[in-house]
PDB file of C-alpha atoms in Angstrom:
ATOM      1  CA  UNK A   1       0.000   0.000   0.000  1.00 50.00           C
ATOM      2  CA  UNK A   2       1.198   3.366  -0.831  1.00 51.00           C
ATOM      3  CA  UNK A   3       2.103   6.107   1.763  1.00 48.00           C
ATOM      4  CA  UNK A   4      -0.932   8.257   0.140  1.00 45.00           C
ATOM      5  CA  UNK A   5      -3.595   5.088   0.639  1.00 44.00           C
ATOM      6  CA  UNK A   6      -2.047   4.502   4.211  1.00 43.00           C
ATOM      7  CA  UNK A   7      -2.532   8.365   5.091  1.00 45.00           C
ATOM      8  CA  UNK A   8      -6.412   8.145   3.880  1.00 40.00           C
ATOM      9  CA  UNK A   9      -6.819   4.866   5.626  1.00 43.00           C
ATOM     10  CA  UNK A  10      -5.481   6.967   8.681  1.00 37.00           C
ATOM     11  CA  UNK A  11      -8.195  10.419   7.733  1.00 39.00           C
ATOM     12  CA  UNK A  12     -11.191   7.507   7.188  1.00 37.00           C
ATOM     13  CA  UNK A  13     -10.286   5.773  10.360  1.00 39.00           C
ATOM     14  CA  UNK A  14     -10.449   9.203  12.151  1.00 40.00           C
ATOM     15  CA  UNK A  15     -13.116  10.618  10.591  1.00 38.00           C
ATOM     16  CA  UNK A  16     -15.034   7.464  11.752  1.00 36.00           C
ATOM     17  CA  UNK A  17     -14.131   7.559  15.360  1.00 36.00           C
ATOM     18  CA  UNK A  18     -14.831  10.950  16.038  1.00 38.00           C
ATOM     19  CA  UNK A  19     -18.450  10.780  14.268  1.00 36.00           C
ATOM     20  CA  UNK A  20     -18.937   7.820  16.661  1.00 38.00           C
ATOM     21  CA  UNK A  21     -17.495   9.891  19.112  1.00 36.00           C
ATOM     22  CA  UNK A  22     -19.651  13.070  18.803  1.00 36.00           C
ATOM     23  CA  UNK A  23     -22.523  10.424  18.572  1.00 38.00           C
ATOM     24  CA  UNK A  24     -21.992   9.008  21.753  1.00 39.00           C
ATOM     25  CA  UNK A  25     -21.854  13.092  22.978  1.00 40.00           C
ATOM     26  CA  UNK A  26     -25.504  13.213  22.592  1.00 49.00           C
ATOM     27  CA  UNK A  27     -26.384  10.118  24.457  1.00 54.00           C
ATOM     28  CA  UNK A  28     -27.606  10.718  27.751  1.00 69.00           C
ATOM     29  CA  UNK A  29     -28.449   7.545  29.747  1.00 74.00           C
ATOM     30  CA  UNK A  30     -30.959   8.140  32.759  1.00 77.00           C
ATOM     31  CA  UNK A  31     -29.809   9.794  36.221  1.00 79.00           C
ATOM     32  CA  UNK A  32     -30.425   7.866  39.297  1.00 83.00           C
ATOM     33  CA  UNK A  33     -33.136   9.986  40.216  1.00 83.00           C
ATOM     34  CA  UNK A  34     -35.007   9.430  37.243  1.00 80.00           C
ATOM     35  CA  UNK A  35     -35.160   5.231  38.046  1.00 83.00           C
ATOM     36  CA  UNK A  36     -35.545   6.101  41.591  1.00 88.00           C
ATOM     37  CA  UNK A  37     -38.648   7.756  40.384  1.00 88.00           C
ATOM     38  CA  UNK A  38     -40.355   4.530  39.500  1.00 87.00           C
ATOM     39  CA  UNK A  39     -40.555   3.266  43.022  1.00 90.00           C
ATOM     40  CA  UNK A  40     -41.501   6.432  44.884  1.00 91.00           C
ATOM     41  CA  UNK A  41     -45.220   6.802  46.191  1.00 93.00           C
ATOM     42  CA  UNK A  42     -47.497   8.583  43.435  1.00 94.00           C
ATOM     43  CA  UNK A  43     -47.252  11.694  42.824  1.00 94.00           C
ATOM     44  CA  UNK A  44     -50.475  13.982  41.924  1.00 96.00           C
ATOM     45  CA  UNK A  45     -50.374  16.230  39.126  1.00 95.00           C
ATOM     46  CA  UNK A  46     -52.361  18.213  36.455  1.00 95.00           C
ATOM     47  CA  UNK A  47     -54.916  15.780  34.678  1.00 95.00           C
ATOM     48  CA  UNK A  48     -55.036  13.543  37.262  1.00 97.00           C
ATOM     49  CA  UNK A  49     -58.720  12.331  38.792  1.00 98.00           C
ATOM     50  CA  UNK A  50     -59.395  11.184  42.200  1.00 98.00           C
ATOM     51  CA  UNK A  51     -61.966   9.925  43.621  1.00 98.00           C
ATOM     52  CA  UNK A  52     -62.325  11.426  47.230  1.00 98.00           C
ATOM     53  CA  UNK A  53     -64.610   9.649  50.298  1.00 97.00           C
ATOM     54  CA  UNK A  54     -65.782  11.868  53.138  1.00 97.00           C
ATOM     55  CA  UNK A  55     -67.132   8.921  55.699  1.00 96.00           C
ATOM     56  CA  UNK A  56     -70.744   9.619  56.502  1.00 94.00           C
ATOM     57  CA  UNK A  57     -70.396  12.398  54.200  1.00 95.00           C
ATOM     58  CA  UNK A  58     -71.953  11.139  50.785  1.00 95.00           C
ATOM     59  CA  UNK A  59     -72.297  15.293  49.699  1.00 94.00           C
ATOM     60  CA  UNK A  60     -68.532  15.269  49.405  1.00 95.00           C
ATOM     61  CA  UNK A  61     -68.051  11.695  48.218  1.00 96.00           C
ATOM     62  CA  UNK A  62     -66.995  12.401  44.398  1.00 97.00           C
ATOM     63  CA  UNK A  63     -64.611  12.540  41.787  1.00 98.00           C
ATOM     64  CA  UNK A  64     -62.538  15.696  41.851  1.00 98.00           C
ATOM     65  CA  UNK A  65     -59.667  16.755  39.099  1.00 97.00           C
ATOM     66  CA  UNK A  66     -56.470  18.244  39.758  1.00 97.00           C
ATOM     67  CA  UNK A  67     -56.645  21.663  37.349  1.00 97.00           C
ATOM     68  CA  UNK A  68     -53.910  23.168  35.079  1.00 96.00           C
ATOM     69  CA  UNK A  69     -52.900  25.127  38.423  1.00 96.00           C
ATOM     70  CA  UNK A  70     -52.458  21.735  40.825  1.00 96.00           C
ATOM     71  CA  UNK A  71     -55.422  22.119  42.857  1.00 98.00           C
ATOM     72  CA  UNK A  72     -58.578  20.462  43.152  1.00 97.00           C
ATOM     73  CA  UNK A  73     -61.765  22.567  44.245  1.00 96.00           C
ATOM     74  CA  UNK A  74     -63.289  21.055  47.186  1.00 96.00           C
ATOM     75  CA  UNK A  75     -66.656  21.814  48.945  1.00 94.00           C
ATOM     76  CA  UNK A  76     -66.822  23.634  51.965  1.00 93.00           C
ATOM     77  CA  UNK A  77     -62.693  24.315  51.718  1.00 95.00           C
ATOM     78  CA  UNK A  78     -62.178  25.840  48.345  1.00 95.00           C
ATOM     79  CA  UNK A  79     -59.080  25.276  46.179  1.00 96.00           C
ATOM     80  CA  UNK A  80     -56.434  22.347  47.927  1.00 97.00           C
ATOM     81  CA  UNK A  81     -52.981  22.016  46.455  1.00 97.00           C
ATOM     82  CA  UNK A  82     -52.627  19.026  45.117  1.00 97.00           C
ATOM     83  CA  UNK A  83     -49.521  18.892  42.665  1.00 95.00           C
ATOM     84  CA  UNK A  84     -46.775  16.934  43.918  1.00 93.00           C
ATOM     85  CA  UNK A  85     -49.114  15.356  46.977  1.00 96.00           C
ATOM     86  CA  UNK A  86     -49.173  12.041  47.232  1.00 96.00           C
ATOM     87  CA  UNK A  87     -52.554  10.367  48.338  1.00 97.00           C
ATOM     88  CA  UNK A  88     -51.820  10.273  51.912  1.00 97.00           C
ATOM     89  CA  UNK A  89     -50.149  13.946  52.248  1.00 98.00           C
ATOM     90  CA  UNK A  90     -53.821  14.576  50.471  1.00 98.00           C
ATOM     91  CA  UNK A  91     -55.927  12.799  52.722  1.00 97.00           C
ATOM     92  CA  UNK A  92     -54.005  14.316  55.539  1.00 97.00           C
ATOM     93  CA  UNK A  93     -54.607  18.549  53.913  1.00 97.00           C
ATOM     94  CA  UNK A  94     -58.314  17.797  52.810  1.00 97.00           C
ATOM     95  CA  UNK A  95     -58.998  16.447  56.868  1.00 96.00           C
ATOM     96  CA  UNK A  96     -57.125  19.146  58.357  1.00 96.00           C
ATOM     97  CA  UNK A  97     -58.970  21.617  56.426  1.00 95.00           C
ATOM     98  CA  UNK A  98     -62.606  19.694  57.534  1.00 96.00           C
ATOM     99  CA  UNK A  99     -61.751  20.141  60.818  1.00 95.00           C
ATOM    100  CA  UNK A 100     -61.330  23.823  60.430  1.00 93.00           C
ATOM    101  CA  UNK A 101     -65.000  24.794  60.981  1.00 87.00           C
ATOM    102  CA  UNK A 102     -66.866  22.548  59.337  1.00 91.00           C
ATOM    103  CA  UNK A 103     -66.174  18.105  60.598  1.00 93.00           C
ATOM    104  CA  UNK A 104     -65.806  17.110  63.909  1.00 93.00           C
ATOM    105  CA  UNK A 105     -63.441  14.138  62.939  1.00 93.00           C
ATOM    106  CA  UNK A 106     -63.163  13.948  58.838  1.00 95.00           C
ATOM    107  CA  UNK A 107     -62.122  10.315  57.771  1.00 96.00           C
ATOM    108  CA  UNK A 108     -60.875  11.430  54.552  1.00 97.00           C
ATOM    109  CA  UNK A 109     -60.164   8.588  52.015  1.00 97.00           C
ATOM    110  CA  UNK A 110     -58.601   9.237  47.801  1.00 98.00           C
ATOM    111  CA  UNK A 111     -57.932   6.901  45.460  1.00 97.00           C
ATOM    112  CA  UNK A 112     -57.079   7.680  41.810  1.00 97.00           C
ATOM    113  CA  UNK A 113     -60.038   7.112  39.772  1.00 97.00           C
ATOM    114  CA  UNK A 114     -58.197   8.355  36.500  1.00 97.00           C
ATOM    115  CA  UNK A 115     -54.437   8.858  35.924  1.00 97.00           C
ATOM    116  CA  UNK A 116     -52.878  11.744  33.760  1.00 96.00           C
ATOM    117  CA  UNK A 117     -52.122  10.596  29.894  1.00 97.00           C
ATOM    118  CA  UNK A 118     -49.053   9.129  28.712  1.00 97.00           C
ATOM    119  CA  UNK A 119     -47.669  10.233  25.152  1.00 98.00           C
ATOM    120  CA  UNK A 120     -45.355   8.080  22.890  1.00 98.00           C
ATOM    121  CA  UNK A 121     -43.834   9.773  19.470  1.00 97.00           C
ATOM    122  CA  UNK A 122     -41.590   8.776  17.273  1.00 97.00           C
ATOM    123  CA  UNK A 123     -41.184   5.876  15.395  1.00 97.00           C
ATOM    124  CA  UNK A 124     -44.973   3.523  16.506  1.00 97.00           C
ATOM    125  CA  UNK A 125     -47.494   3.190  14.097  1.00 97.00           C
ATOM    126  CA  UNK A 126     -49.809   5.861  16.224  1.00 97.00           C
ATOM    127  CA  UNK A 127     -48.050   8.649  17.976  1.00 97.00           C
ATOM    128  CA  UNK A 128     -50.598  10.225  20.331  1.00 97.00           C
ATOM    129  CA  UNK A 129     -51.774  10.340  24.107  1.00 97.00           C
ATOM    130  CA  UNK A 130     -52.883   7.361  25.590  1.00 97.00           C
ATOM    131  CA  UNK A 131     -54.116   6.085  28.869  1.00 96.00           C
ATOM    132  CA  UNK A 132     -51.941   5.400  31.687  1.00 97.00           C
ATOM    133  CA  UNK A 133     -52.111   1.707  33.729  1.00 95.00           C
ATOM    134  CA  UNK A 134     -50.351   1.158  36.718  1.00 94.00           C
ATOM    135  CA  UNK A 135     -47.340  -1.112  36.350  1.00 93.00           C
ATOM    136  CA  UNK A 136     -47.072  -0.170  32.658  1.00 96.00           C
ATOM    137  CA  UNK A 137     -44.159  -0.422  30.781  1.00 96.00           C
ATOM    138  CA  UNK A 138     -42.455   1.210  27.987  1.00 96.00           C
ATOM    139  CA  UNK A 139     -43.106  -1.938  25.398  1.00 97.00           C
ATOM    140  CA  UNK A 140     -46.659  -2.027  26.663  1.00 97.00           C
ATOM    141  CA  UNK A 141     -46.941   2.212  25.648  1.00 97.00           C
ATOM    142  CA  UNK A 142     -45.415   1.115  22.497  1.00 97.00           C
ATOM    143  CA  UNK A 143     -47.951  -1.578  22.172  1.00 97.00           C
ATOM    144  CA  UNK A 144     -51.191   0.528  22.667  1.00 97.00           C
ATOM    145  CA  UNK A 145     -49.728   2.989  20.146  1.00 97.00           C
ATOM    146  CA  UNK A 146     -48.981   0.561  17.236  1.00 97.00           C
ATOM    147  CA  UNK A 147     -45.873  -1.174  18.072  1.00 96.00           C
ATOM    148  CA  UNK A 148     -42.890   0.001  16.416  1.00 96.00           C
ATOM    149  CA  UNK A 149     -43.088   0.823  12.603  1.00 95.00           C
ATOM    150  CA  UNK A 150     -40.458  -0.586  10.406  1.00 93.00           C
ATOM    151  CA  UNK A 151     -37.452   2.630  10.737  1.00 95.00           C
ATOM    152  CA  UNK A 152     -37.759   2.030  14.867  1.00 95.00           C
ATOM    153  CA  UNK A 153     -35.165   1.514  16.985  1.00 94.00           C
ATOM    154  CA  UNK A 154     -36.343  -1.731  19.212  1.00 94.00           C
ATOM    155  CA  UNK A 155     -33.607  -1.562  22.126  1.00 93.00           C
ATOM    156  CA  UNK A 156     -34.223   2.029  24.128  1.00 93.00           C
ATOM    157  CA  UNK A 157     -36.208   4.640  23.718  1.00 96.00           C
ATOM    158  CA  UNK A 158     -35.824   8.300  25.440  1.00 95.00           C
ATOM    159  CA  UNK A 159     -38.089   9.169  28.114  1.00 95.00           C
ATOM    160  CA  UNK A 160     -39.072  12.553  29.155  1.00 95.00           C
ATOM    161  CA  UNK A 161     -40.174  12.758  33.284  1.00 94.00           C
ATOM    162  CA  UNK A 162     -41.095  15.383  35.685  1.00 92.00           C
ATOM    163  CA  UNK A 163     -39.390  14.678  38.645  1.00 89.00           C
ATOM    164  CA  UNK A 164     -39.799  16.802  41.434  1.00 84.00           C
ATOM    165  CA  UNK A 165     -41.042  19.677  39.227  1.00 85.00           C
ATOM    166  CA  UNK A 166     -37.805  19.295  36.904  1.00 89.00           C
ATOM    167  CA  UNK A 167     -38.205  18.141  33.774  1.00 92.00           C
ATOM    168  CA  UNK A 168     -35.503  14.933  32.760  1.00 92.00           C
ATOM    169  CA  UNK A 169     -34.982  13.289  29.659  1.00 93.00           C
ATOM    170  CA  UNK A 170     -32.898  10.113  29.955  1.00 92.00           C
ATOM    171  CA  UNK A 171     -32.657   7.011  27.436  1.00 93.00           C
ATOM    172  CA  UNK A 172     -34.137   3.807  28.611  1.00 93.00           C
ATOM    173  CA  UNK A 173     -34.581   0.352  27.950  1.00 94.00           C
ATOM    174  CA  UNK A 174     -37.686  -0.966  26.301  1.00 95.00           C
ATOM    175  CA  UNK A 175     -38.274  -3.274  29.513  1.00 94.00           C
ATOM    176  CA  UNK A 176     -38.136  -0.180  32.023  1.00 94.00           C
ATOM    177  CA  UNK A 177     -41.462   0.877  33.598  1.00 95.00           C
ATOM    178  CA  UNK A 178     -43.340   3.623  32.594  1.00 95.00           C
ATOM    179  CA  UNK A 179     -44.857   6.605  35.002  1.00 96.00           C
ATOM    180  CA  UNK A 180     -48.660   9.117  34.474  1.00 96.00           C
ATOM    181  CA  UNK A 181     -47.507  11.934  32.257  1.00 96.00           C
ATOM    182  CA  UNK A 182     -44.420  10.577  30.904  1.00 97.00           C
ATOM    183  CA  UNK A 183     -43.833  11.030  26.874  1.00 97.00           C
ATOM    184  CA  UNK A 184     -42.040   7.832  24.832  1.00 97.00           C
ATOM    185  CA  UNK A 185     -39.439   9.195  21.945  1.00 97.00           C
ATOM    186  CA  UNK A 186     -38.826   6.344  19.770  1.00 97.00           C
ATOM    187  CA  UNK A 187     -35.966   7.160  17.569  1.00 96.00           C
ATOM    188  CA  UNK A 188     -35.022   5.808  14.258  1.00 94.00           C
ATOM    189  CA  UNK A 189     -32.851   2.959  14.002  1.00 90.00           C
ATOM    190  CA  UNK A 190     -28.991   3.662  11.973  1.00 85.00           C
ATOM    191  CA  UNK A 191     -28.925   0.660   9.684  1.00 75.00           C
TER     192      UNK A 191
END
């Protein structure tokens, strides 16, 4: 081989590493925080429906939604933050309120009649909102939107998460589990 072949061996080697290089630059592979996220206590948030039991109280016994702001408007009490509550921390603000005036002893219990949408984009067969189901995971998103179509990468996807009121985008496996509000970005595959 020539000195001139070995030298554009040497630019085409080069030129190949530091594309792979830059590529691995935009990878970003999940913080801790944002798997720690999946086995914290729920989380209330905009979208979110509850349905909230006042014992012996069937006039406040309904189904309540948590507004754009984070609140839900409750009778007797007015507006009660709600985003970033879990169901107990809740339970606890709605019977403290109660007792302010208006309930001897409010037994105060929520459960989440109706959780906040999940969005996958990219490369399924039906980008778009969908439902959220507890213990979901990514391939079962994927699933309700289409599966994959035939450009999609099938090994990770990136995730997008609110995580204590920070928004995170980290790359996942398929097989990692899904939370209420998160959006799916299923890239296209290289080859």
């Amino acid at each position: 081989m020539s000195m001139v072949g070995k030298q554009a061996m040497v630019l085409v080697a080069s030129a190949v590493l530091s594309l792979g290089l830059s590529g691995c630059a935009s990878y970003r592979p999940a913080p801790k925080v944002f798997h720690e996220a999946t086995i914290q206590p729920y989380r209330l948030d905009s979208g979110d429906r509850l349905r909230i039991t006042v014992f012996e109280q069937p006039s406040l016994t309904n189904t309540y939604t948590v507004d754009q702001a984070g609140y839900i408007a409750f009778p007797l009490v007015g507006q009660v933050a709600a985003r970033g509550a879990t169901l107990t921390q809740l339970e606890g603000a709605l019977a403290q309120k109660l007792k302010q005036g208006f309930l001897r002893d409010p037994d105060v219990s929520i459960e989440v009649d109706r959780y906040r949408s999940i969005f996958v984009m990219g490369q399924v067969g039906q980008p778009g909102q969908y439902a959220y189901v507890p213990g979901m995971t990514i391939l079962n998103a994927i699933a309700v939107s289409g599966g994959f179509n035939g450009r999609a990468n099938q090994r990770d996807v990136d995730v997008t998460r609110k995580i204590n009121g920070q928004i995170i985008t980290g790359r996942v496996p398929i097989t990692d589990p899904i939370l209420a509000g998160d959006t799916v970005y299923v890239r296209e595959r290289l080859f």
